[in-house]
PDB file of C-alpha atoms in Angstrom:
ATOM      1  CA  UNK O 187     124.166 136.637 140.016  1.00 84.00           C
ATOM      2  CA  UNK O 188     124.846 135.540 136.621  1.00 92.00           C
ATOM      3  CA  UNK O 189     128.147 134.923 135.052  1.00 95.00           C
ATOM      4  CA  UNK O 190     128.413 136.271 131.569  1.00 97.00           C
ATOM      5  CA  UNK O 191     131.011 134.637 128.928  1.00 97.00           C
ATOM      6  CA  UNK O 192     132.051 134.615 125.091  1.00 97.00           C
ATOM      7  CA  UNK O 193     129.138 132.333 123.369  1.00 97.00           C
ATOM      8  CA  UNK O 194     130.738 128.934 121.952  1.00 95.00           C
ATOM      9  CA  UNK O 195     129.182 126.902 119.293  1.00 93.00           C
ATOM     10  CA  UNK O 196     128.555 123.859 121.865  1.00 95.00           C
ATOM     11  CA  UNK O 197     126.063 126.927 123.337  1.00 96.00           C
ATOM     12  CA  UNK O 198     123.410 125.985 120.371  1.00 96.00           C
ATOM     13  CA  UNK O 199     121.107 123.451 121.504  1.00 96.00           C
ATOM     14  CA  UNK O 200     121.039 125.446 125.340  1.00 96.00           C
ATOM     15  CA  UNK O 201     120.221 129.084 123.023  1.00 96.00           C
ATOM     16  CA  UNK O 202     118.134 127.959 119.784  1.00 95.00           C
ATOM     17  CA  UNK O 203     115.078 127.698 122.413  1.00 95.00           C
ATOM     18  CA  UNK O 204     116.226 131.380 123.442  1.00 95.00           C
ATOM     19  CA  UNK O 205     116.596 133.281 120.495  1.00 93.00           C
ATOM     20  CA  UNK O 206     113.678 131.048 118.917  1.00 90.00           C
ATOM     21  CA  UNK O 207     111.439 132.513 121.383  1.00 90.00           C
ATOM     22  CA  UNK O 208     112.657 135.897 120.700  1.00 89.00           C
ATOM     23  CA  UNK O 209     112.198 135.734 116.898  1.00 86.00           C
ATOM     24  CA  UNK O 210     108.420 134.539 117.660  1.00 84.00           C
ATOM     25  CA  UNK O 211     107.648 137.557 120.080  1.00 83.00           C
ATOM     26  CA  UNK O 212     109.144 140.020 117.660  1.00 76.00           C
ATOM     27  CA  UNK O 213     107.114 138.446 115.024  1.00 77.00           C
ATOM     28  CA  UNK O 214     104.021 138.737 117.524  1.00 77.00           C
ATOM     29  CA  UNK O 215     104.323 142.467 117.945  1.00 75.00           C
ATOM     30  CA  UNK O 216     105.403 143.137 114.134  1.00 72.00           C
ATOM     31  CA  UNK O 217     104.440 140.500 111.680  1.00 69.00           C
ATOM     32  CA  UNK O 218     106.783 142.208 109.192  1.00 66.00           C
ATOM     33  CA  UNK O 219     109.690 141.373 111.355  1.00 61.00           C
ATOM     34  CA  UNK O 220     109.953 137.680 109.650  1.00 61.00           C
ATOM     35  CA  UNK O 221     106.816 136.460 107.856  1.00 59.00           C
ATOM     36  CA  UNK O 222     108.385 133.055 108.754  1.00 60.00           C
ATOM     37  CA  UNK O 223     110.522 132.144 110.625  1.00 64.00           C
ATOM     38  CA  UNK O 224     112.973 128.979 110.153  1.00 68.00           C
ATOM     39  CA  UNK O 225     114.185 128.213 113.404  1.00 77.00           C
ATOM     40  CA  UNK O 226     117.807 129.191 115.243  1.00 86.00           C
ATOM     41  CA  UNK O 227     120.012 126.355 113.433  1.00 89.00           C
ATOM     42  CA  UNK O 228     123.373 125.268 113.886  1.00 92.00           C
ATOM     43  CA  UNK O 229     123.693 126.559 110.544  1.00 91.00           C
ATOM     44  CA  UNK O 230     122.257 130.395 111.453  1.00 89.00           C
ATOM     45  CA  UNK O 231     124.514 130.106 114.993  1.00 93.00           C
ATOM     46  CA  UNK O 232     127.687 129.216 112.774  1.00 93.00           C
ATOM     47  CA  UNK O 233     127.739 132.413 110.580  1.00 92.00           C
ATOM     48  CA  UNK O 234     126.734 134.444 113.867  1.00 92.00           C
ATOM     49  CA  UNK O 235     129.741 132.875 115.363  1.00 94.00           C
ATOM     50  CA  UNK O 236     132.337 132.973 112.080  1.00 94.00           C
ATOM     51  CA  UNK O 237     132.041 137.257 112.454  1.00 92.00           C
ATOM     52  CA  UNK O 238     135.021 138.697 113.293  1.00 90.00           C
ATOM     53  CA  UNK O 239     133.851 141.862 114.475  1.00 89.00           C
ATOM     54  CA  UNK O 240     130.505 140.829 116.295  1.00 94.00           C
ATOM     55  CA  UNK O 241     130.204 140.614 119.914  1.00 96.00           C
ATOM     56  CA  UNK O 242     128.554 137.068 121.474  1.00 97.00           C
ATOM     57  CA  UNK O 243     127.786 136.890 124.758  1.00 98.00           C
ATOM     58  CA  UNK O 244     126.113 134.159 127.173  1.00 98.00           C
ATOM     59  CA  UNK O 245     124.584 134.609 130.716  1.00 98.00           C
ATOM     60  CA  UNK O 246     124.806 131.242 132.846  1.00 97.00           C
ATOM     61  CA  UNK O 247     122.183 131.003 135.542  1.00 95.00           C
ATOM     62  CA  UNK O 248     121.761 128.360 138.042  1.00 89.00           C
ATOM     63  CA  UNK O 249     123.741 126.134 135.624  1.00 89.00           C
ATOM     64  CA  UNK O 250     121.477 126.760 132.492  1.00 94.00           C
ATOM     65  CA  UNK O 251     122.072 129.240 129.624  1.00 97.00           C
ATOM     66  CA  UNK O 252     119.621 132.046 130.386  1.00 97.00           C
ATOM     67  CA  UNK O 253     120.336 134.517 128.354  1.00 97.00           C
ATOM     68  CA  UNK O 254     122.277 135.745 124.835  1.00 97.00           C
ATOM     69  CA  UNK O 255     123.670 139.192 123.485  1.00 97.00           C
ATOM     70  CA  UNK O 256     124.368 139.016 119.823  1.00 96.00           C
ATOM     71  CA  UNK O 257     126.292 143.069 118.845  1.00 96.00           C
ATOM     72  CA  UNK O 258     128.224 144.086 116.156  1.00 93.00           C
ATOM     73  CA  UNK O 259     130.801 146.786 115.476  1.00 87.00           C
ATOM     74  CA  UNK O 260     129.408 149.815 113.051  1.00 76.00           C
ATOM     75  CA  UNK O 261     130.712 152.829 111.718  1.00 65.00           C
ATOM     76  CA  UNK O 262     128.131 155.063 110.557  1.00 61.00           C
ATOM     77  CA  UNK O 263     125.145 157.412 110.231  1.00 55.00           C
ATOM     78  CA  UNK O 264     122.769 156.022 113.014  1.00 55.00           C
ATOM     79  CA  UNK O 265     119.855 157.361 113.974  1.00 54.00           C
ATOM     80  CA  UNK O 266     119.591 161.092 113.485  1.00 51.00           C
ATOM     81  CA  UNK O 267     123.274 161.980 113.768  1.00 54.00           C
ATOM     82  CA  UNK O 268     125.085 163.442 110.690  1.00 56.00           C
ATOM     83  CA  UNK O 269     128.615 162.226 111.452  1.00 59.00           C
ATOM     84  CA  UNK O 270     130.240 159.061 111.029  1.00 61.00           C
ATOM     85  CA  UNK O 271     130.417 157.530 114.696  1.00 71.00           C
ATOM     86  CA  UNK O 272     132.043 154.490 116.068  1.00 81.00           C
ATOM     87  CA  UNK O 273     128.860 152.072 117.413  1.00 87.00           C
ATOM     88  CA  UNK O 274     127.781 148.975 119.100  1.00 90.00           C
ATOM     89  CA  UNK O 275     124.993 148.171 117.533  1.00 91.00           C
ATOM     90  CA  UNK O 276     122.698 145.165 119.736  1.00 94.00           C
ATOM     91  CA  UNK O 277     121.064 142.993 117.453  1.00 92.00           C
ATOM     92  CA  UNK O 278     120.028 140.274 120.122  1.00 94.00           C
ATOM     93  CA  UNK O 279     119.041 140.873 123.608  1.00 96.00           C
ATOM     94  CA  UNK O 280     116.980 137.462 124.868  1.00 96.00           C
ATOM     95  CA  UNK O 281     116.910 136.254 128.113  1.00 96.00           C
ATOM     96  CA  UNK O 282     114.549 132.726 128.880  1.00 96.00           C
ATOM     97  CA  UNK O 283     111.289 133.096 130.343  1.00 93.00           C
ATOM     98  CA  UNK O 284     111.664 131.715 133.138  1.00 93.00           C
ATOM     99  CA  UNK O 285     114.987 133.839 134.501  1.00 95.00           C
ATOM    100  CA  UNK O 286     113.076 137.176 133.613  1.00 93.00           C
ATOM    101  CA  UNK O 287     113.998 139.786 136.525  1.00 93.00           C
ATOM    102  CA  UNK O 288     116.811 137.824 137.375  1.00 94.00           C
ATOM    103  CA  UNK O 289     119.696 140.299 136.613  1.00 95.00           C
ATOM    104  CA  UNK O 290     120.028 138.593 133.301  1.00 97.00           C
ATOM    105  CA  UNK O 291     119.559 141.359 130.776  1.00 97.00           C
ATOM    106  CA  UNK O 292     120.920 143.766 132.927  1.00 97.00           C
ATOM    107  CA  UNK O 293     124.081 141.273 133.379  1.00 98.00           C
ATOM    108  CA  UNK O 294     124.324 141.011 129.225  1.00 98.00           C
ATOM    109  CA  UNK O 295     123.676 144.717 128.870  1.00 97.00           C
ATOM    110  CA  UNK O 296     126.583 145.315 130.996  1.00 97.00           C
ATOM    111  CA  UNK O 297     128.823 142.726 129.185  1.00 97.00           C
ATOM    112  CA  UNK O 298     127.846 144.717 125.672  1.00 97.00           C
ATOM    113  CA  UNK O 299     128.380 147.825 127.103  1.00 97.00           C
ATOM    114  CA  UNK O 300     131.962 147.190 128.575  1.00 97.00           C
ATOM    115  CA  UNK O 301     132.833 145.542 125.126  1.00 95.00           C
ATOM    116  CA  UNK O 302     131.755 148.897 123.477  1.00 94.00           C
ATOM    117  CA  UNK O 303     134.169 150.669 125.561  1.00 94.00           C
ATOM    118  CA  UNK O 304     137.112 148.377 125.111  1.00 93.00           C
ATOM    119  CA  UNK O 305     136.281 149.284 121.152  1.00 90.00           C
ATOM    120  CA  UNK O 306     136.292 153.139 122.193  1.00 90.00           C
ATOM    121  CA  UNK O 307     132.605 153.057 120.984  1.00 89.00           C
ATOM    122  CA  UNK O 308     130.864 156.702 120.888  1.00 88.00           C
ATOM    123  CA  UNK O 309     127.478 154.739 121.501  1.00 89.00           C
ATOM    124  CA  UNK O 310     125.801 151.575 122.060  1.00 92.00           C
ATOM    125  CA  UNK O 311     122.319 151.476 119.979  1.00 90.00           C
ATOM    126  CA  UNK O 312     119.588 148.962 119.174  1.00 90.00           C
ATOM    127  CA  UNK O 313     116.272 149.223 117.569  1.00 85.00           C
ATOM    128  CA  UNK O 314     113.193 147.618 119.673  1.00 85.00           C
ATOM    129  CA  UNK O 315     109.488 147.245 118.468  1.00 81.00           C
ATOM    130  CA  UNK O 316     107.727 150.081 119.578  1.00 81.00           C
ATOM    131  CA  UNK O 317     104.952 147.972 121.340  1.00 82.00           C
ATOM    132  CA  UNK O 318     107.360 145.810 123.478  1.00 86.00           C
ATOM    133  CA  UNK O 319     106.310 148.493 126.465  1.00 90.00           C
ATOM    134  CA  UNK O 320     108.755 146.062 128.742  1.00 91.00           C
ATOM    135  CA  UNK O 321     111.779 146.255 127.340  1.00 92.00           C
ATOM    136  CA  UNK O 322     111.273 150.119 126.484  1.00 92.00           C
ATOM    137  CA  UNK O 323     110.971 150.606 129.588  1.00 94.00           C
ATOM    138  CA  UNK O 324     114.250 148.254 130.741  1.00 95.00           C
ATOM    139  CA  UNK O 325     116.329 150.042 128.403  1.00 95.00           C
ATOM    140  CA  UNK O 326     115.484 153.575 129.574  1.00 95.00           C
ATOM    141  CA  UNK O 327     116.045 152.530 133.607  1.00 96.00           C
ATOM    142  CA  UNK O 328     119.613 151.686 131.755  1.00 96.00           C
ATOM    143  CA  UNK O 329     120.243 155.289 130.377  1.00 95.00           C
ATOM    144  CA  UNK O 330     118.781 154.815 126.401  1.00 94.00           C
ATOM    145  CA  UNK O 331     116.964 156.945 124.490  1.00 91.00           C
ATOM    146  CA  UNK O 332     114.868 157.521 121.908  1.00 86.00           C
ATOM    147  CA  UNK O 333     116.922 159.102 119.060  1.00 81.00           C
ATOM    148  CA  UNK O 334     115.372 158.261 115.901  1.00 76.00           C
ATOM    149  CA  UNK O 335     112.486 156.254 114.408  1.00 76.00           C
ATOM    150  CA  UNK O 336     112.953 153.434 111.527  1.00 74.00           C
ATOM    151  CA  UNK O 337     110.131 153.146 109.106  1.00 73.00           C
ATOM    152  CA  UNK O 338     110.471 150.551 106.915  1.00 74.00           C
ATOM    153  CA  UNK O 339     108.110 149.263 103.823  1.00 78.00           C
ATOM    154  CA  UNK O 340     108.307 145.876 102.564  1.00 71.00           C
ATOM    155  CA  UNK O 341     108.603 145.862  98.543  1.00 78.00           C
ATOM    156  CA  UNK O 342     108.836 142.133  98.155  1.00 72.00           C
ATOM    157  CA  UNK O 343     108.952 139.295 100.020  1.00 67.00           C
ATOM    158  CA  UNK O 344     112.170 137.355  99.613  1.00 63.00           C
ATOM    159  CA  UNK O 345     111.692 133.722 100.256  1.00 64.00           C
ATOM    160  CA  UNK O 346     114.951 132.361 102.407  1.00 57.00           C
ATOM    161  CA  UNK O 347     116.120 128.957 102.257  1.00 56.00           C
ATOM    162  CA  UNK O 348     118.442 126.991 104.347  1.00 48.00           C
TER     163      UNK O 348
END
């Protein structure tokens, strides 16, 4: 079973193959998501970290970093709801390759979740792309459900530097 725990910033070099992978596969299903990706850096991880109101979250596995939760506190319109609600929103959900149907995602899901309560969240929410057919079908075994779709449209391409 895994252990889940507050991310630190001596996590880095154990995640950035992680959430690296996770930016690629995102980018494999929608090549809008980032037309180029620079890499999880210590610099990316530290303004992640330096966010008072965001949620991160590590699974240990067998010794190893496994898995990451990145979540952040909203209050908003979400979705298709017309009132102003107090959210969770997941931004990250990654586990490693190789500890896949391990627990691991469930574990982190868990950890978000029970942070979302302690905030008196209405709702957890996340946005997935809609050909990732696995982790559709994860979420709804956990209780989600489609609410809403996002289209988006690019209208320039904004070149980011580190």
């Amino acid at each position: 079973m895994p252990t889940i725990r507050p991310a630190r910033w001596t996590d880095h070099a154990q995640l950035a193959p992680i959430v690296d992978a996770f930016a690629e596969l995102h980018h494999r299903m929608d090549p809008a998501f980032r037309p180029r990706w620079l890499g999880f850096t210590e610099a990316i991880f530290q303004t992640w970290l330096d966010e008072p109101t965001d949620l991160h979250l590590v699974a240990e596995h067998d010794e190893a970093i496994a898995g990451y939760a990145w979540a952040g506190r909203g209050f908003g319109n979400i979705g298709n709801y017309l009132f102003m609600r107090r959210n969770l929103d997941v931004y990250v959900l990654a586990v490693a390759e190789q500890h896949r149907r391990k627990g691991i995602g469930r574990a982190l899901l868990d950890g978000v979740e029970a942070a979302a309560r302690d905030f008196d969240a209405e709702i957890v929410q996340l946005s997935m792309v809609p050909s990732n057919d696995r982790a559709r079908a994860f979420y709804v075994a956990r209780g989600y459900r489609v609410t809403s779709e996002t289209l988006t449209k690019t209208l320039r391409s904004v070149q980011r530097l580190e």
